[in-house]
């Protein structure tokens, strides 16, 4: 069998045979990798007969002629329908605002330009199709917040308040928003709040959720919604007082213990809430009704996941459930939901508490003076065994995992253990799953950060169980997805940030900039060579500026080589390389030291102390032309420890560290306050200069 036929199938399936790596070198996918990934796409490719059958399965001859349920277009531009209809075909168009238009396609079979963004209904030649017409750009930071905007980023679980029970919650987030606003912040970026698995107490990475449509209910603050008296009564009845106080005193989040205690408390509150006469009952019922099928499916999944255990008593992947329960539309699922109505309703109740808490936090942010407020974080995918994959099976790739090839962030590549959308599945279903996900993550925020924004154009997909080097890029309908993202951002009046670190496809950053989507530039990566750091003035005007991210060291930790010690401790570096690693870090540190000192108008020969280096780093990014500067709270406080070490699970406390003080006053420490004042002055000086 020739590789030519295999390549033809791979390209027809949307795979990139050739690509350029992070070092600018040309790469080509190996035949065995293509076969394995194609198999994960449901396209056998072991033999010539397999390939022929798979090509037939793709319907290559008539695929372009079929009319999808949703088409995207741009405001003010004609829409080419020549692939589907002849010129002069009559149509009827109902705009989202209720306006009707009856006309015909022009001589080129183009639909006349539509000047109103929105979701419009087109009836043409016995077909009905939704037209998603996008404005030219997402709302920009300058439009929403003016020049010189800045903010902070926090790990939600890390926040503290008295009575939090061992984990950051939406009430602590409210306090944090007010504290940040008091220091002049326009935005507060938060770690993902996606729904996790109630039955998997040890799975807590916010980037490996069960669903990106709903929320992690462990972050809810029931007292802020239901009142303190019902909360205290429930705590007493559960006998959880001592345990909650113990968890609250820990330096690290004990996720399994927190989850067990919080779920017991939530179930008691749900029982009390359902006894009748609660003034909030109508609000809960309204929330549940508005959540529709998607919310019902998530709640049913959670109840099924708890009930359908293995013979050994463990929760199972939904594909291992009895056949009738693997399809959310099966009547057996409906019967289960009726028989277990309380179990299903409990999960809706927990979602309601979390949604209302996030809503309160955004109101607190905006009413305290933030011009953007909360910035949500959208993970790149979800667990293939989770509720989103179960409820949207036709729109996800459950047999492939997502990751990254070797790049600047990780020289071994990465496999993230999550699944992503199916490009053709999205098209066939009118991008339903994508649109509802965007709406869910913009519902209670003034902005959204998209993790690994390159996924809008292509994703590195890997067969389940294979290493990152056995992956290949799968292409996505970028223009359609950008239009939908732009439209939803416009409807929600939200800014969009795209994390574009790693292997960047040619032309992507230009497309993002044209749509008003900010990229991301990180102090430790902005170099021209190994130790020559770019001056602040040379940073991009089309990207946010930040000192660090959750996946790399804090400035203080990096400056002191603390991350090198950790890498040796967890086995990423050999002990005998310590001196070599420290020598390389000394060269890098000297380079950054020069850049920081030159930015401050000081000689760069004398090495800054760690705390002074953090000060200088925060001021430095304030001087960049970035429309938005975001400082992680870890750097605002000068902390040494980083949030997450990618690829390390057991030997580093990923996603567990808590902040050292109550969120109400977290930023008020004199050292932190001084740093933030320097940042404010740097932003003002930049935009007041002639």
XYZ file of C-alpha atoms in Angstrom:
690
model
C 0.000 0.000 0.000
C 1.463 3.371 -1.010
C 1.752 6.212 1.454
C 0.111 8.433 -1.157
C -3.333 6.910 -0.538
C -2.816 7.138 3.218
C -1.864 10.804 2.906
C -4.904 11.442 0.725
C -7.176 9.984 3.403
C -5.396 11.860 6.195
C -5.722 15.192 4.398
C -9.356 14.488 3.564
C -9.939 13.877 7.290
C -8.376 17.248 8.135
C -4.956 16.128 9.351
C -1.812 18.159 8.627
C 0.825 15.893 7.142
C 3.507 18.584 7.212
C 4.024 21.187 9.905
C 6.685 23.482 11.371
C 7.817 22.916 14.964
C 8.557 25.524 17.642
C 12.186 25.732 16.494
C 11.192 26.508 12.911
C 12.058 23.051 11.560
C 9.915 21.265 8.980
C 8.278 18.086 10.279
C 6.236 15.334 8.612
C 3.832 12.952 10.341
C 4.928 9.304 10.223
C 2.648 6.771 8.475
C 2.144 4.724 11.638
C 1.069 7.859 13.509
C -1.403 8.758 10.762
C -2.944 5.284 10.874
C -3.336 5.369 14.650
C -4.913 8.846 14.682
C -7.202 7.983 11.765
C -8.361 4.942 13.699
C -9.187 7.281 16.602
C -11.276 9.314 14.163
C -13.172 6.168 13.211
C -11.359 5.818 9.875
C -9.549 2.497 9.429
C -6.344 2.788 7.375
C -4.403 -0.452 7.824
C -5.004 -1.752 4.297
C -5.828 -0.327 0.866
C -9.365 -1.645 1.271
C -9.633 0.086 4.646
C -8.586 3.378 3.100
C -11.085 3.069 0.260
C -13.866 2.334 2.721
C -12.830 5.263 4.929
C -12.748 7.639 1.975
C -16.254 6.525 1.098
C -17.276 7.086 4.702
C -16.176 10.701 4.479
C -18.562 11.233 1.531
C -15.930 13.202 -0.320
C -17.948 13.440 -3.529
C -21.020 15.156 -2.123
C -19.878 16.630 1.173
C -19.381 20.134 -0.200
C -22.900 20.133 -1.678
C -24.679 19.503 1.611
C -26.088 22.504 3.438
C -25.136 22.620 7.140
C -27.673 23.830 9.710
C -25.610 26.965 10.455
C -23.538 29.229 8.237
C -21.332 32.056 9.454
C -20.799 35.404 7.786
C -19.476 38.887 8.417
C -21.462 42.027 9.066
C -21.729 44.141 5.923
C -20.354 41.492 3.558
C -22.289 39.395 1.049
C -22.422 35.673 1.784
C -21.443 33.300 -1.013
C -24.053 30.524 -1.355
C -23.002 29.382 -4.831
C -21.907 25.987 -3.477
C -25.507 25.314 -2.473
C -27.889 27.312 -4.678
C -28.026 28.791 -8.198
C -28.219 32.556 -8.837
C -31.595 34.283 -8.401
C -32.854 31.699 -5.887
C -35.600 33.307 -3.809
C -35.197 33.466 -0.051
C -36.910 34.745 3.074
C -34.793 36.114 5.898
C -35.923 36.810 9.452
C -33.429 38.849 11.434
C -32.976 38.274 15.134
C -34.591 41.656 15.823
C -37.781 40.464 14.083
C -37.266 42.229 10.751
C -38.268 40.258 7.605
C -36.692 40.381 4.163
C -37.831 38.632 0.974
C -35.454 38.793 -1.982
C -33.276 36.686 -4.295
C -29.611 35.761 -4.518
C -27.648 37.946 -6.935
C -26.074 36.852 -10.236
C -23.151 35.267 -8.351
C -25.493 33.413 -5.975
C -24.495 35.727 -3.129
C -26.816 36.635 -0.289
C -26.912 40.434 0.067
C -24.945 41.897 2.962
C -26.576 41.885 6.397
C -25.767 44.924 8.531
C -27.106 43.555 11.817
C -24.953 41.089 13.820
C -26.814 38.169 15.338
C -28.378 34.773 14.678
C -30.808 35.100 11.779
C -33.155 32.584 10.149
C -32.867 31.952 6.400
C -35.484 30.015 4.433
C -34.340 29.174 0.921
C -35.360 26.494 -1.562
C -37.114 24.298 1.043
C -34.168 24.656 3.415
C -33.957 26.397 6.771
C -30.566 27.510 8.022
C -29.270 29.738 10.798
C -27.005 32.592 9.714
C -24.546 33.690 12.388
C -23.444 37.154 11.280
C -20.460 38.441 13.235
C -19.303 42.010 13.785
C -15.779 42.765 12.547
C -14.183 42.556 15.983
C -14.672 41.481 19.563
C -14.990 44.371 22.014
C -11.449 45.569 22.682
C -9.857 46.335 26.027
C -9.539 49.988 25.017
C -13.258 50.157 24.206
C -14.278 48.548 27.488
C -11.630 49.840 29.902
C -9.734 52.614 28.139
C -5.959 52.923 27.927
C -3.594 51.635 30.566
C -5.833 48.813 31.780
C -4.422 46.285 34.217
C -5.590 43.513 36.466
C -4.648 40.486 38.504
C -5.071 36.739 38.109
C -5.899 34.336 40.924
C -6.324 30.641 41.468
C -9.855 30.500 42.851
C -9.229 27.510 45.125
C -6.257 29.385 46.668
C -8.344 32.252 48.057
C -9.002 32.357 51.785
C -11.757 33.706 54.001
C -12.891 32.866 57.496
C -15.286 29.927 57.342
C -14.339 28.778 53.823
C -13.947 25.138 54.869
C -10.574 24.649 53.198
C -11.074 25.954 49.664
C -11.537 29.272 47.895
C -15.150 30.020 47.032
C -17.274 32.660 45.344
C -17.651 34.641 48.567
C -13.870 34.919 48.876
C -13.843 35.879 45.195
C -16.238 38.746 45.922
C -13.873 40.020 48.604
C -10.870 39.587 46.336
C -12.585 41.580 43.586
C -13.281 44.455 45.953
C -9.725 44.374 47.297
C -8.251 44.395 43.781
C -10.589 47.194 42.668
C -9.515 49.281 45.656
C -5.953 49.116 44.324
C -7.098 50.253 40.878
C -7.451 46.959 39.023
C -9.777 46.812 36.020
C -9.902 43.007 35.777
C -9.570 39.842 37.822
C -8.737 36.680 35.917
C -9.707 33.446 37.650
C -8.723 29.818 37.173
C -11.274 27.599 35.372
C -14.476 26.935 37.295
C -15.592 24.050 35.062
C -17.620 21.158 36.455
C -15.613 18.247 37.806
C -16.747 14.723 38.771
C -18.561 14.421 42.101
C -17.483 10.774 42.226
C -13.785 11.337 41.382
C -12.516 13.080 44.479
C -8.872 12.841 43.399
C -9.385 14.467 40.003
C -9.097 18.189 40.588
C -6.978 19.804 37.871
C -9.191 22.671 36.662
C -8.011 21.958 33.118
C -9.336 18.367 33.096
C -13.048 18.902 33.738
C -16.106 16.747 33.220
C -17.835 19.616 31.433
C -16.986 23.135 30.289
C -20.698 24.004 30.305
C -21.201 23.940 34.075
C -19.409 24.709 37.312
C -17.277 23.132 39.990
C -19.766 23.237 42.862
C -17.023 22.871 45.481
C -16.369 26.600 44.957
C -19.926 27.574 45.881
C -20.538 29.688 48.975
C -23.996 28.557 50.135
C -24.200 31.096 52.947
C -23.946 34.006 50.520
C -27.051 32.752 48.676
C -29.135 30.955 51.307
C -28.085 32.990 54.342
C -25.755 32.274 57.251
C -28.419 30.829 59.550
C -29.412 27.908 57.259
C -25.725 27.273 56.637
C -24.799 27.132 60.329
C -27.768 24.869 61.044
C -26.697 22.467 58.298
C -23.069 22.432 59.495
C -24.220 21.602 63.005
C -26.576 18.869 61.851
C -23.837 17.299 59.703
C -21.346 17.432 62.565
C -18.839 19.030 60.207
C -17.727 22.002 62.284
C -14.417 20.563 63.480
C -13.577 19.083 60.078
C -14.260 22.332 58.228
C -12.098 24.269 60.691
C -9.298 21.700 60.284
C -9.396 21.940 56.503
C -9.414 25.724 56.686
C -6.114 25.763 58.599
C -4.203 23.660 56.059
C -1.537 25.247 53.856
C -2.577 23.053 50.912
C -6.060 22.211 49.685
C -6.954 18.639 50.654
C -9.222 18.119 47.657
C -10.661 14.675 48.567
C -11.451 15.723 52.145
C -12.852 19.082 51.027
C -15.005 17.381 48.397
C -16.390 14.847 50.850
C -17.218 17.477 53.467
C -18.617 19.995 50.994
C -20.871 17.424 49.312
C -22.266 16.304 52.671
C -23.009 19.906 53.525
C -24.605 20.635 50.149
C -26.834 17.574 50.404
C -28.039 18.637 53.838
C -28.740 22.139 52.559
C -30.633 20.674 49.604
C -32.764 18.563 51.927
C -33.563 21.606 54.070
C -34.245 23.734 50.991
C -36.774 21.218 49.700
C -38.900 21.179 52.853
C -40.977 24.005 51.353
C -41.657 27.644 51.964
C -38.240 28.847 50.815
C -38.365 32.312 49.278
C -35.654 31.338 46.798
C -37.503 28.297 45.436
C -38.852 30.247 42.480
C -35.394 31.506 41.575
C -34.021 27.962 41.662
C -36.851 26.685 39.461
C -36.299 29.544 37.021
C -32.575 28.741 36.861
C -33.274 25.093 36.212
C -35.790 25.849 33.485
C -33.379 28.239 31.778
C -30.634 25.580 31.890
C -32.752 23.390 29.634
C -31.601 20.084 28.210
C -27.908 20.800 28.746
C -28.277 21.315 32.503
C -30.634 18.350 32.815
C -28.157 16.116 31.005
C -25.304 17.178 33.264
C -27.338 16.513 36.407
C -28.522 13.159 35.088
C -24.940 12.232 34.235
C -23.791 13.010 37.779
C -26.578 10.876 39.254
C -25.890 8.018 36.823
C -22.156 8.211 37.489
C -22.835 7.691 41.182
C -25.311 4.863 40.636
C -23.776 2.772 37.837
C -20.667 1.510 39.578
C -18.403 -1.366 38.642
C -18.712 -4.745 40.415
C -15.860 -3.539 42.631
C -17.882 -0.467 43.580
C -15.923 2.118 41.572
C -17.337 4.850 39.312
C -17.083 3.913 35.639
C -16.519 5.562 32.290
C -19.939 6.081 30.696
C -18.948 3.740 27.866
C -18.836 0.945 30.442
C -22.364 1.621 31.669
C -25.171 -0.743 30.626
C -26.002 -0.032 26.980
C -29.290 1.884 27.518
C -27.602 4.496 29.708
C -24.824 5.355 27.264
C -27.186 7.494 25.201
C -28.750 10.482 27.026
C -31.765 10.281 24.682
C -32.555 6.661 25.583
C -35.887 6.260 27.426
C -34.018 4.366 30.140
C -32.235 7.589 31.088
C -35.564 9.391 31.350
C -36.958 6.627 33.574
C -33.853 6.771 35.769
C -34.235 10.547 36.121
C -37.859 10.142 37.180
C -37.056 7.392 39.668
C -34.052 9.299 41.057
C -35.562 12.780 40.844
C -34.036 13.948 44.124
C -30.547 12.814 43.102
C -30.834 14.708 39.821
C -32.350 17.790 41.460
C -29.546 17.927 44.010
C -26.980 18.521 41.274
C -29.143 21.250 39.749
C -29.358 22.861 43.201
C -25.569 22.799 43.576
C -25.143 24.336 40.108
C -27.631 27.065 41.013
C -25.668 28.020 44.120
C -22.441 28.234 42.128
C -23.942 30.223 39.254
C -25.531 32.735 41.607
C -22.248 33.051 43.499
C -20.318 33.863 40.319
C -23.006 36.353 39.389
C -22.553 38.086 42.758
C -18.772 38.162 42.314
C -19.030 39.873 38.923
C -21.497 42.402 40.321
C -19.074 43.060 43.194
C -16.204 43.561 40.760
C -18.059 45.995 38.523
C -19.748 47.914 41.325
C -16.360 48.368 43.005
C -15.011 50.149 39.947
C -13.562 47.431 37.720
C -14.278 48.236 34.099
C -13.924 44.601 32.957
C -14.425 42.586 36.111
C -13.972 38.825 36.132
C -12.151 37.127 33.270
C -13.132 33.472 33.020
C -10.722 30.776 31.835
C -11.849 28.290 29.172
C -9.962 24.984 29.222
C -8.938 23.493 25.879
C -10.944 20.304 26.340
C -12.807 18.034 28.728
C -12.486 14.487 30.010
C -13.777 11.955 27.472
C -15.536 10.164 30.311
C -17.360 13.261 31.499
C -20.819 14.728 31.145
C -20.034 16.969 28.167
C -18.681 14.052 26.134
C -21.660 11.888 27.141
C -24.285 14.491 26.291
C -22.636 15.732 23.067
C -21.248 12.492 21.644
C -21.664 13.534 18.022
C -19.601 16.664 18.587
C -16.547 15.360 20.475
C -13.619 13.060 19.713
C -13.712 10.624 22.611
C -11.081 8.219 21.184
C -8.301 10.799 20.914
C -6.621 12.917 23.537
C -5.241 16.409 23.100
C -1.745 17.686 23.823
C 1.184 19.520 22.305
C 4.330 18.550 20.407
C 7.709 19.449 21.907
C 7.866 23.237 22.212
C 9.208 26.092 24.335
C 6.937 25.134 27.245
C 7.843 21.457 27.324
C 10.624 19.881 25.318
C 9.122 16.390 25.682
C 5.708 17.399 24.387
C 2.521 17.022 26.398
C -0.532 14.783 26.540
C -3.316 16.400 28.541
C -5.671 13.434 28.864
C -8.697 15.368 27.574
C -10.819 15.170 24.457
C -11.804 17.958 22.094
C -14.546 18.811 19.641
C -14.930 16.980 16.337
C -14.549 19.502 13.477
C -17.179 17.833 11.287
C -19.347 17.008 14.276
C -19.516 20.708 15.092
C -20.522 21.595 11.541
C -23.175 18.878 11.351
C -24.793 20.071 14.593
C -24.678 23.783 13.793
C -21.835 24.403 16.266
C -24.320 23.864 19.098
C -21.778 22.566 21.615
C -19.288 25.339 20.827
C -21.852 28.139 21.105
C -23.373 26.888 24.354
C -19.871 26.539 25.828
C -18.976 30.136 24.931
C -22.224 31.394 26.461
C -21.684 29.416 29.657
C -18.220 30.871 30.176
C -19.228 34.436 29.342
C -22.385 34.386 31.458
C -20.851 35.932 34.602
C -17.709 37.673 33.384
C -16.484 40.681 31.483
C -13.904 38.690 29.574
C -12.679 35.213 28.767
C -9.223 33.717 28.421
C -9.042 30.823 25.961
C -6.445 28.277 26.986
C -4.328 27.138 24.007
C -6.164 29.395 21.555
C -4.361 27.596 18.720
C -7.074 24.970 19.173
C -9.434 27.168 17.184
C -7.218 26.465 14.170
C -5.643 23.084 14.931
C -5.080 20.667 17.797
C -2.353 18.116 18.398
C -4.366 14.901 18.735
C -2.950 11.671 20.116
C -4.403 8.143 20.281
C -5.466 7.158 23.798
C -2.455 5.649 25.592
C 0.173 6.921 23.137
C 2.911 9.449 23.872
C 2.960 13.059 22.644
C 5.346 12.149 19.804
C 2.616 9.925 18.310
C 0.368 12.863 17.549
C -0.566 14.909 14.511
C -2.358 18.199 13.938
C -6.099 18.085 13.253
C -7.433 21.194 11.528
C -10.546 23.077 12.627
C -12.876 25.505 10.803
C -11.061 28.570 12.141
C -13.053 31.245 10.301
C -16.391 29.833 11.448
C -15.211 29.511 15.042
C -13.707 33.007 15.091
C -16.940 34.500 13.779
C -18.982 32.699 16.434
C -16.533 33.740 19.151
C -16.634 37.351 17.945
C -20.430 37.335 17.849
C -20.782 35.926 21.366
C -18.163 38.341 22.738
C -20.075 41.226 21.144
C -23.381 40.020 22.601
C -21.844 39.722 26.072
C -19.754 42.937 25.793
C -16.689 40.920 26.808
C -12.999 41.063 25.951
C -11.341 37.897 24.639
C -7.797 36.796 25.460
C -6.074 33.911 23.690
C -3.196 31.985 25.299
C -0.924 31.637 22.258
C 2.192 30.097 23.806
C 3.906 27.160 22.139
C 3.914 26.151 18.483
C 2.042 28.913 16.647
C 0.583 28.242 13.168
C 1.580 30.791 10.554
C -0.933 33.604 10.224
C -2.931 32.776 13.352
C -1.788 35.749 15.406
C -2.707 38.110 12.568
C -6.183 36.605 12.362
C -6.652 36.919 16.126
C -5.481 40.527 16.105
C -7.852 41.357 13.249
C -10.729 40.065 15.392
C -9.668 42.054 18.454
C -8.507 38.944 20.345
C -5.437 39.640 22.446
C -2.570 37.162 22.460
C -0.360 36.650 25.499
C 3.267 37.603 26.166
C 5.165 36.373 29.214
C 8.206 38.129 30.678
C 10.350 35.007 30.934
C 9.737 34.117 27.268
C 10.148 37.511 25.589
C 13.730 37.122 24.426
C 15.866 37.565 21.361
C 18.274 34.738 22.051
C 18.960 32.747 25.216
C 19.617 35.669 27.561
C 18.773 38.831 25.604
C 15.393 39.981 26.880
C 13.332 42.351 24.752
C 12.883 45.942 25.982
C 9.367 46.789 27.143
C 8.786 49.075 24.165
C 9.323 46.157 21.760
C 6.490 44.060 23.174
C 3.370 43.447 21.089
C 0.443 45.873 20.998
C -1.835 42.945 20.163
C -1.239 40.848 23.285
C -1.678 41.122 27.027
C 1.492 41.290 29.109
C 2.139 39.193 32.193
C 5.059 38.180 34.377
C 4.342 34.457 34.529
C 1.659 31.773 34.132
C 0.354 28.930 36.277
C 2.568 26.448 34.381
C 5.919 28.193 34.886
C 7.838 29.524 37.906
C 7.013 32.730 39.708
C 9.494 35.553 39.176
C 10.907 35.116 42.691
C 11.169 31.347 42.309
C 12.819 31.639 38.895
C 15.222 34.351 40.061
C 16.461 32.129 42.898
C 16.537 28.908 40.859
C 13.877 27.419 43.107
C 12.244 25.726 40.117
C 15.542 23.974 39.311
C 15.551 22.444 42.776
C 11.990 21.260 42.198
C 12.833 19.752 38.803
C 15.648 17.774 40.370
C 13.436 16.722 43.265
C 10.704 15.374 40.975
C 13.123 13.730 38.550
C 12.843 16.058 35.561
C 16.541 16.997 35.938
C 19.342 14.722 37.086
C 21.167 15.754 40.268
C 24.520 15.859 38.477
C 23.218 18.592 36.140
C 22.507 21.029 38.990
C 25.642 23.139 38.482
C 25.046 23.284 34.732
C 21.425 24.310 35.237
C 22.336 26.971 37.790
C 25.055 28.374 35.512
C 22.580 28.658 32.635
C 20.080 30.326 34.955
C 22.755 32.809 36.072
C 23.279 33.833 32.435
C 19.531 34.178 31.877
C 19.087 36.106 35.114
C 21.858 38.515 34.166
C 20.097 39.163 30.864
C 16.750 39.853 32.521
C 18.498 41.937 35.163
C 19.926 44.178 32.438
C 16.534 44.593 30.785
C 14.814 45.422 34.083
C 17.458 47.903 35.166
C 17.590 49.624 31.775
C 13.809 49.962 31.886
C 14.142 51.675 35.272
C 16.952 53.930 34.047
C 19.541 52.234 36.269
C 22.876 50.525 35.519
C 22.409 46.804 34.976
C 25.670 45.419 36.355
C 24.538 44.901 39.969
C 22.202 41.960 40.435
C 18.850 42.807 41.970
C 17.720 41.084 45.131
C 14.754 38.712 44.561
C 12.157 41.073 46.011
C 13.544 44.002 44.013
C 13.519 41.835 40.873
C 9.814 41.167 41.387
C 9.205 44.895 41.861
C 11.102 45.683 38.677
C 9.318 42.941 36.706
C 5.867 44.258 37.617
C 6.881 47.811 36.686
C 8.496 46.557 33.472
C 5.358 44.934 32.074
C 3.477 48.091 33.030
C 5.684 49.962 30.556
C 4.842 47.660 27.644
C 2.384 48.837 24.984
C 0.115 45.904 25.824
C -3.553 47.000 26.000
C -3.913 44.915 29.166
C -1.417 43.908 31.844
C -2.280 41.001 34.130
C -0.156 40.258 37.193
C -0.588 36.869 38.875
C -1.264 37.325 42.576
C 1.693 35.008 43.166
C 3.990 37.691 41.724
C 2.110 40.591 43.287
C 2.863 38.923 46.648
C 6.393 37.850 45.675
C 5.725 34.133 46.337
C 8.315 31.507 45.398
C 6.206 28.453 44.650
C 4.577 27.888 41.270
C 1.012 26.689 40.848
C 1.530 23.702 38.584
C 4.402 21.649 37.184
C 3.111 20.131 33.925
C 3.684 16.408 33.666
C 4.121 15.967 37.432
C 1.221 14.464 39.369
C 2.206 12.950 42.701
C 5.435 14.667 43.735
C 4.483 18.343 43.393
C 1.377 19.891 44.988
C -0.230 21.004 41.730
C -3.437 23.054 42.087
C -3.296 22.897 45.893
C -1.424 25.945 47.174
C -3.372 28.537 49.162
C -2.631 32.229 49.553
C -1.128 33.475 52.816
C -3.904 35.869 53.907
C -7.630 36.555 53.752
C -8.816 37.742 50.356
C -10.374 40.839 51.923
C -6.904 42.259 52.672
C -4.625 40.023 50.605
C -3.182 42.883 48.539
C -2.825 45.342 51.407
C 0.594 44.164 52.580
C 2.965 47.156 52.214
C 5.294 45.359 49.782
C 2.419 44.222 47.554
C 0.743 47.626 47.707
C 3.986 49.294 46.642
C 4.296 46.956 43.647
C 0.777 47.678 42.519
C 1.293 51.436 42.889
C 4.378 51.121 40.703
C 2.301 49.278 38.115
C -0.408 51.945 38.178
C 2.220 54.671 37.758
C 3.876 52.776 34.907
C 0.582 52.423 33.053
C -0.248 56.101 33.548
C 3.229 57.262 32.525
C 3.095 55.188 29.355
C -0.120 56.756 28.147
C 0.560 60.288 29.378
C 3.878 60.530 27.551
C 3.849 62.986 24.590
